[in-house]
Coordinates of C-alpha atoms and ligand atoms in Angstrom, one line a residue:
M1 CA 113.8 131.0 90.8
T2 CA 116.0 128.8 88.7
P3 CA 113.7 127.3 85.6
F4 CA 112.9 123.6 86.6
S5 CA 115.9 123.6 89.4
A6 CA 114.4 121.6 92.7
D7 CA 113.3 124.2 93.8
E8 CA 110.9 126.3 92.1
V9 CA 109.8 121.7 91.7
L10 CA 109.1 122.7 94.8
A11 CA 107.3 125.8 94.6
R12 CA 104.7 124.3 92.6
C13 CA 104.0 121.7 95.1
D14 CA 102.9 124.9 97.3
V15 CA 100.6 126.5 94.6
L16 CA 98.9 123.1 93.7
A17 CA 98.7 123.3 98.5
G18 CA 96.6 126.2 96.8
I19 CA 94.1 124.2 94.8
S20 CA 92.2 123.1 97.2
A21 CA 88.7 121.7 98.2
A22 CA 88.7 122.2 102.0
T23 CA 90.6 124.0 104.4
D24 CA 92.8 121.4 106.1
G25 CA 95.0 119.7 104.1
I26 CA 94.4 120.1 100.4
E27 CA 91.2 118.1 98.4
R28 CA 91.2 117.5 94.6
A29 CA 89.0 114.9 93.6
Y30 CA 87.8 113.9 89.8
L31 CA 86.4 115.9 88.4
T32 CA 86.3 118.1 90.4
P33 CA 86.4 122.2 89.5
E34 CA 90.1 122.1 91.6
H35 CA 91.0 119.5 89.4
A36 CA 90.1 121.6 86.0
R37 CA 92.7 124.3 87.5
A38 CA 95.3 122.1 88.6
N39 CA 95.1 120.8 84.9
W40 CA 94.9 123.6 83.7
T41 CA 98.4 125.1 85.9
V42 CA 99.8 122.1 85.5
G43 CA 99.7 122.7 81.9
E44 CA 101.2 125.9 81.3
W45 CA 103.6 124.5 83.4
M46 CA 104.2 122.4 80.8
D47 CA 103.9 124.6 77.1
A48 CA 107.2 126.6 79.4
A49 CA 109.4 122.9 80.1
G50 CA 108.3 122.6 75.5
L51 CA 105.7 120.5 76.0
D52 CA 102.5 120.3 73.9
A53 CA 99.9 120.4 77.1
W54 CA 96.7 118.3 76.6
Q55 CA 93.7 117.3 78.3
D56 CA 93.4 114.1 76.8
A57 CA 89.4 112.3 77.2
A58 CA 89.8 111.1 80.7
G59 CA 90.3 114.6 81.8
N60 CA 94.4 113.1 82.9
Q61 CA 97.0 116.3 81.9
R62 CA 99.1 115.6 79.2
G63 CA 102.4 117.0 77.6
T64 CA 104.1 115.5 74.8
L65 CA 107.1 116.7 73.1
A66 CA 107.5 114.3 69.6
G67 CA 110.0 111.9 69.0
P68 CA 112.8 112.5 66.0
T69 CA 110.8 110.3 63.4
A70 CA 106.9 110.2 63.2
D71 CA 107.3 106.1 64.0
A72 CA 109.0 106.9 67.3
P73 CA 108.6 104.8 70.2
I74 CA 108.0 107.7 73.5
L75 CA 109.1 107.5 76.9
L76 CA 105.8 107.6 79.3
L77 CA 107.0 109.8 82.7
G78 CA 103.9 110.9 85.5
S79 CA 102.5 110.9 88.3
H80 CA 98.6 111.9 89.8
L81 CA 97.9 115.1 90.9
D82 CA 94.5 114.4 92.3
T83 CA 94.6 114.1 96.2
V84 CA 93.0 112.3 99.9
P85 CA 91.2 113.7 102.1
G86 CA 93.2 115.8 103.9
A87 CA 96.6 115.4 102.4
G88 CA 99.7 116.3 101.7
R89 CA 101.2 118.7 98.9
Y90 CA 104.0 115.8 97.4
D91 CA 101.8 112.6 97.0
G92 CA 101.9 112.4 93.4
I93 CA 102.0 115.9 92.4
L94 CA 106.0 115.6 92.8
G95 CA 106.5 113.3 90.6
T96 CA 104.6 115.1 88.0
L97 CA 106.3 118.5 88.8
L98 CA 109.6 116.0 88.8
A99 CA 108.1 114.6 84.9
I100 CA 107.7 118.1 83.9
A101 CA 111.5 119.4 85.3
V102 CA 113.2 116.9 83.5
V103 CA 112.3 117.6 80.5
G104 CA 112.6 121.1 80.7
R105 CA 115.9 120.0 81.5
L106 CA 116.6 118.0 78.8
R107 CA 114.9 120.7 76.4
A108 CA 117.3 123.1 78.1
R109 CA 120.9 121.1 76.7
G110 CA 119.6 120.5 73.7
V111 CA 119.5 116.2 74.6
E112 CA 118.5 114.9 71.4
L113 CA 116.4 111.4 72.4
P114 CA 115.4 108.9 70.2
F115 CA 111.8 108.6 71.5
G116 CA 109.4 110.6 71.8
L117 CA 107.8 111.5 75.9
E118 CA 104.7 112.3 77.1
V119 CA 105.2 113.6 80.7
I120 CA 100.9 112.7 82.5
G121 CA 99.5 114.5 85.4
F122 CA 97.3 110.6 85.8
A123 CA 93.9 112.9 86.8
D124 CA 92.5 109.7 89.6
E125 CA 94.7 107.7 91.6
E126 CA 93.4 107.9 95.1
G127 CA 89.8 107.2 93.6
T128 CA 88.5 109.6 96.2
R129 CA 86.0 110.1 94.7
F130 CA 84.5 107.3 93.3
G131 CA 86.3 105.3 95.4
R132 CA 87.3 102.8 93.0
T133 CA 91.0 104.1 92.0
L134 CA 93.2 104.6 89.2
L135 CA 90.1 105.7 87.0
G136 CA 92.9 108.7 84.3
S137 CA 95.0 105.7 84.3
C138 CA 92.7 102.6 83.7
A139 CA 91.9 105.0 81.0
V140 CA 94.8 106.1 79.2
A141 CA 95.6 101.9 79.8
G142 CA 92.6 101.2 78.0
T143 CA 91.6 99.1 80.9
W144 CA 88.1 101.6 81.2
Q145 CA 85.5 99.4 82.8
E146 CA 81.7 100.5 81.5
S147 CA 80.4 99.8 85.4
W148 CA 82.1 102.1 86.4
W149 CA 79.9 104.8 84.8
G150 CA 77.8 104.4 86.9
L151 CA 79.9 104.1 90.2
R152 CA 78.3 107.6 92.4
D153 CA 80.1 110.1 94.5
A154 CA 79.1 110.6 97.8
H155 CA 76.8 112.6 96.7
G156 CA 74.7 109.8 94.0
T157 CA 76.3 111.7 91.3
T158 CA 77.4 108.8 89.2
V159 CA 80.7 109.3 86.4
R160 CA 79.3 109.2 83.6
D161 CA 77.4 112.8 84.9
A162 CA 80.5 114.2 86.8
F163 CA 82.6 114.3 83.0
I164 CA 79.1 115.7 81.7
A165 CA 79.4 118.4 84.0
F166 CA 83.4 118.1 84.1
G167 CA 82.9 119.0 79.8
L168 CA 84.2 115.1 79.1
D169 CA 82.8 113.2 76.2
P170 CA 81.5 110.0 77.1
A171 CA 81.9 108.0 74.1
R172 CA 85.3 109.6 73.7
V173 CA 87.1 108.0 76.7
G174 CA 88.7 105.2 74.6
D175 CA 90.6 108.3 72.9
A176 CA 92.1 108.9 76.3
S177 CA 94.2 105.1 75.1
L178 CA 97.3 104.5 74.7
R179 CA 96.8 100.9 73.3
G180 CA 98.1 100.0 70.2
Q181 CA 101.5 102.9 70.1
S182 CA 104.9 102.6 70.4
I183 CA 105.5 102.6 74.0
V184 CA 109.4 102.0 75.9
G185 CA 108.1 102.4 79.2
Y186 CA 106.7 104.3 82.2
L187 CA 108.8 105.8 85.0
E188 CA 107.4 107.4 88.1
A189 CA 109.4 109.4 90.5
H190 CA 106.7 109.2 93.9
I191 CA 107.8 110.3 97.4
E192 CA 108.0 107.0 99.5
Q193 CA 104.9 107.4 101.6
G194 CA 106.8 104.6 104.0
P195 CA 110.0 105.5 106.7
L196 CA 112.1 102.9 105.2
L197 CA 114.1 104.8 103.2
Q198 CA 115.0 108.1 106.6
D199 CA 116.1 104.8 109.0
A200 CA 118.3 104.1 106.0
D201 CA 119.9 106.8 105.7
R202 CA 119.2 107.3 101.5
A203 CA 117.8 110.1 100.5
L204 CA 116.5 107.7 97.2
G205 CA 115.3 104.6 96.0
V206 CA 114.4 101.9 92.6
V207 CA 111.2 100.2 94.0
E208 CA 110.8 96.5 92.7
G209 CA 107.1 96.3 93.0
I210 CA 104.1 97.0 94.1
M211 CA 101.8 95.3 96.0
G212 CA 97.9 94.3 95.2
A213 CA 95.4 96.0 96.4
R214 CA 91.9 95.3 97.1
R215 CA 88.6 97.4 98.8
F216 CA 85.4 96.8 99.5
E217 CA 82.9 98.8 100.8
L218 CA 81.1 96.2 103.3
Q219 CA 77.7 96.3 105.0
M220 CA 75.9 94.9 109.1
T221 CA 72.5 94.9 109.9
G222 CA 71.1 94.3 112.2
E223 CA 67.9 96.5 114.0
A224 CA 68.1 100.1 114.9
G225 CA 66.2 100.4 119.0
H226 CA 65.5 102.1 122.3
A227 CA 69.1 102.2 123.6
G228 CA 67.5 102.3 127.3
G229 CA 64.7 99.7 126.9
M230 CA 66.2 97.1 124.3
P231 CA 67.8 94.5 127.0
Y232 CA 71.0 92.8 125.4
G233 CA 69.8 89.6 124.3
R234 CA 67.1 91.1 122.2
R235 CA 69.3 93.4 121.0
R236 CA 71.1 93.0 117.2
D237 CA 73.4 96.0 117.1
A238 CA 75.4 96.1 114.0
L239 CA 77.8 98.5 115.0
L240 CA 79.2 95.5 117.4
G241 CA 79.5 92.9 115.0
A242 CA 81.7 95.9 112.0
S243 CA 84.0 96.2 115.4
E244 CA 84.5 93.0 116.0
V245 CA 85.2 92.4 112.1
V246 CA 87.9 95.5 112.6
T247 CA 90.2 94.2 114.9
A248 CA 89.5 90.6 113.0
V249 CA 91.0 93.3 110.2
E250 CA 94.1 94.0 111.8
A251 CA 94.8 90.6 113.7
L252 CA 94.6 88.5 110.6
A253 CA 95.8 91.0 108.2
R254 CA 99.0 91.0 110.8
D255 CA 100.1 87.7 111.5
A256 CA 99.7 86.7 107.7
G257 CA 102.2 89.6 106.7
A258 CA 99.6 92.2 104.5
I259 CA 98.1 95.2 105.7
G260 CA 94.4 95.7 105.8
T261 CA 93.3 99.5 107.4
V262 CA 89.0 100.3 108.2
G263 CA 88.8 104.4 107.2
R264 CA 85.8 105.6 107.1
L265 CA 82.8 103.2 109.4
H266 CA 79.8 105.1 109.4
A267 CA 76.5 103.3 111.5
Y268 CA 73.2 104.9 111.7
P269 CA 70.9 106.1 112.4
G270 CA 73.7 108.4 114.6
A271 CA 72.2 109.0 117.3
M272 CA 73.9 108.3 120.4
N273 CA 70.3 107.0 122.0
V274 CA 69.4 104.5 119.5
I275 CA 71.3 101.0 119.1
P276 CA 72.9 100.8 116.2
G277 CA 70.9 99.0 112.7
R278 CA 72.7 99.6 111.1
V279 CA 77.1 99.9 109.5
E280 CA 79.1 100.1 106.1
F281 CA 82.3 100.7 106.4
S282 CA 85.5 99.7 104.2
L283 CA 88.2 97.4 104.1
D284 CA 91.7 98.3 102.7
L285 CA 94.1 95.3 101.9
R286 CA 97.6 95.3 100.3
A287 CA 99.8 91.5 100.2
E288 CA 102.7 91.5 98.6
T289 CA 101.0 88.0 96.6
D290 CA 98.0 88.2 94.8
A291 CA 97.2 84.7 96.6
L292 CA 98.0 85.9 99.7
R293 CA 96.3 89.7 100.3
D294 CA 93.1 86.8 98.9
R295 CA 93.5 84.6 101.8
V296 CA 93.9 86.4 103.8
W297 CA 90.2 88.1 102.7
R298 CA 88.5 84.6 102.3
E299 CA 89.9 84.7 106.1
I300 CA 88.5 88.9 107.3
E301 CA 85.5 87.2 105.2
E302 CA 84.9 83.5 107.4
A303 CA 85.0 86.1 110.8
A304 CA 82.6 88.5 109.3
L305 CA 80.1 85.6 109.0
K306 CA 80.8 84.6 112.2
A307 CA 80.2 88.1 114.4
A308 CA 77.4 89.1 112.1
A309 CA 75.9 85.0 112.8
S310 CA 77.4 84.7 116.1
R311 CA 74.9 88.4 116.9
N312 CA 71.7 87.6 114.0
L313 CA 72.6 90.5 111.9
A314 CA 73.4 89.9 108.1
F315 CA 77.0 91.3 106.6
D316 CA 76.5 92.1 103.2
V317 CA 79.4 92.5 100.9
H318 CA 80.5 94.9 97.7
E319 CA 84.1 95.5 96.7
L320 CA 85.0 98.4 94.6
H321 CA 88.6 97.0 93.3
A322 CA 90.9 94.8 92.8
A323 CA 94.9 95.9 91.7
R324 CA 97.5 93.1 91.2
A325 CA 100.5 93.0 93.2
T326 CA 103.9 93.9 90.0
H327 CA 107.4 93.6 89.4
V328 CA 108.6 95.7 87.3
A329 CA 110.8 96.2 84.6
A330 CA 114.2 94.9 84.9
P331 CA 115.9 96.7 82.8
L332 CA 113.8 99.7 83.6
A333 CA 114.5 99.2 87.3
A334 CA 118.9 99.2 85.6
A335 CA 118.1 102.5 85.1
V336 CA 116.8 104.7 87.9
E337 CA 119.1 102.2 89.8
A338 CA 121.9 103.5 87.3
G339 CA 119.8 107.3 87.8
I340 CA 119.9 107.3 91.2
R341 CA 123.8 105.9 91.3
A342 CA 124.5 109.2 88.7
S343 CA 123.5 111.2 91.5
G344 CA 126.0 110.2 94.3
D345 CA 124.5 107.0 95.9
A346 CA 126.5 103.9 94.9
A347 CA 124.7 100.6 95.8
P348 CA 120.8 102.3 95.4
M349 CA 118.1 100.9 98.0
R350 CA 115.0 99.0 96.0
L351 CA 112.2 99.0 98.3
L352 CA 108.6 96.9 97.4
S353 CA 105.8 99.7 97.2
K354 CA 102.9 98.9 100.3
A355 CA 101.1 102.5 98.6
G356 CA 99.5 102.2 95.1
H357 CA 100.4 103.9 92.0
D358 CA 98.9 104.5 88.3
A359 CA 102.1 102.4 87.7
M360 CA 100.0 99.8 88.8
A361 CA 97.6 100.0 86.3
I362 CA 99.6 101.4 83.3
A363 CA 101.6 97.9 84.3
D364 CA 99.4 96.3 81.5
L365 CA 99.7 98.4 78.6
C366 CA 103.4 98.4 79.6
D367 CA 106.9 97.9 81.6
Y368 CA 107.4 100.1 84.3
A369 CA 110.2 101.4 87.1
M370 CA 109.2 103.7 89.9
L371 CA 112.3 106.0 91.8
F372 CA 111.4 106.5 95.7
I373 CA 112.0 109.7 97.3
R374 CA 112.6 109.5 100.9
C375 CA 109.4 111.7 103.4
K376 CA 109.7 112.9 106.9
D377 CA 109.1 110.2 109.1
G378 CA 107.4 108.2 106.5
V379 CA 104.1 110.3 106.9
S380 CA 102.0 110.5 103.8
H381 CA 97.8 111.2 103.5
H382 CA 98.6 113.7 105.7
R383 CA 99.0 117.2 105.9
D384 CA 102.4 117.0 106.6
E385 CA 103.4 115.7 104.4
S386 CA 107.7 116.5 103.8
V387 CA 110.1 116.5 101.7
R388 CA 113.9 118.3 101.8
A389 CA 114.9 120.1 99.0
D390 CA 118.6 118.4 98.2
D391 CA 116.4 115.3 98.0
V392 CA 114.4 116.9 96.2
A393 CA 118.3 118.3 94.1
L394 CA 119.2 114.8 93.2
A395 CA 115.5 112.7 92.1
L396 CA 115.7 115.6 89.3
D397 CA 119.3 114.1 89.2
A398 CA 118.9 110.5 88.8
F399 CA 114.9 111.5 87.1
E400 CA 117.2 112.7 84.8
A401 CA 120.0 110.1 84.2
T402 CA 117.4 108.1 84.2
V403 CA 115.9 109.0 81.5
L404 CA 119.1 109.2 79.6
A405 CA 119.5 105.0 81.0
V406 CA 116.4 104.6 79.6
A407 CA 118.4 106.2 75.7
D408 CA 121.2 104.6 76.3
A409 CA 119.9 101.3 76.3
H410 CA 117.5 102.4 73.1
D411 CA 120.1 103.3 71.4
R412 CA 121.7 100.2 71.8
A413 CA 118.9 98.2 71.4
H414 CA 118.7 99.6 68.1
D415 CA 122.4 100.1 66.6
Ligands
HGY501 O1 96.0 104.3 98.4 C1 97.8 104.5 98.2 O2 98.9 103.1 97.5 C2 97.4 105.3 96.4 O3 98.6 106.0 97.9 N1 96.7 105.8 96.1
MN502 MN1 98.1 108.7 97.8
MN503 MN1 100.5 108.7 95.0

């Protein structure tokens, strides 16, 4: 197989797909044995591309290529290596492996850049294990929060204990941060996770910005009771209250042009002949602006309190995650556009990302831009995620040309 080719990138996606805690779709969560194996494997590929591979203090897999001088700035490239449960093989993974291949190609051609390069395979973008997303990229951005040490996974293990079990020292998490360093920007390639490129018959697109998101754990509490004996008028059925919220989420978000999803719901005690006394459920809420997202949340909360009051239930809210809507930096987006043009598309399509990305955390550290790659029927967060090999070849050309365009712009600015 040709080194640093699209075929090699795709074969590596297949290799990583085999590093999974589950067999029905891929599952690779933060600070697990699968995470360690993926980092090790990707580290080998980083080394082969000429990068110095290392794992940082938050478990991100990084590869560094020194710049022309000791004080040269660095351009960051990357995406994430963790997955949702039941994942496909390209979300995050493809962008990380494209970045490594681009570095390999530039080195093989002896290209000299005016900055150093760092490829980062972020360790926790999805928030699969601890609920709070973007832990890896926040560590790199220097925005790690002390309160996250106490977050627990489904088995009650805290982030702190998981760090120690993984061989990381919680006291050193700050070492992962790039704050204070001279950084040119961050570039991320990612599958679109929506159908717009396919519908427009485009292989690639340039991202304009990323929707703001909030995630909540919600709870309705009523009273468990006998499914036969307890008359309707005296029931305090928490699942009926939660169900009203689930449908209100769709109606309110849809009307407002936002997106709301209840992806998880557990009723307790969870028996066929017991009225559900308590329900825990999640809410993922996204919108183009933070103001819109926050307005829709207030409407959802109001609807939930109303449903709770009418059924004599208690409604509780725990916010797990909030990420502001961000916009790409125009000069870096222009480089992505130039990259796509160099790959043969004279008028690149622009899109807003409805999916979250490490770039939204890295936006607190430096400018960013993103390249989107068509995925079949927009399917993602599903085992059937699929990309075309010719699209990946175009993405590789475009991403390499993007780095060269950033270098040109950097040279022009510093001449
Ligand atoms: O959920 C998201 O938007 C991302 O795929 N983590
Ligand atoms: Mn994802
Ligand atoms: Mn992703």
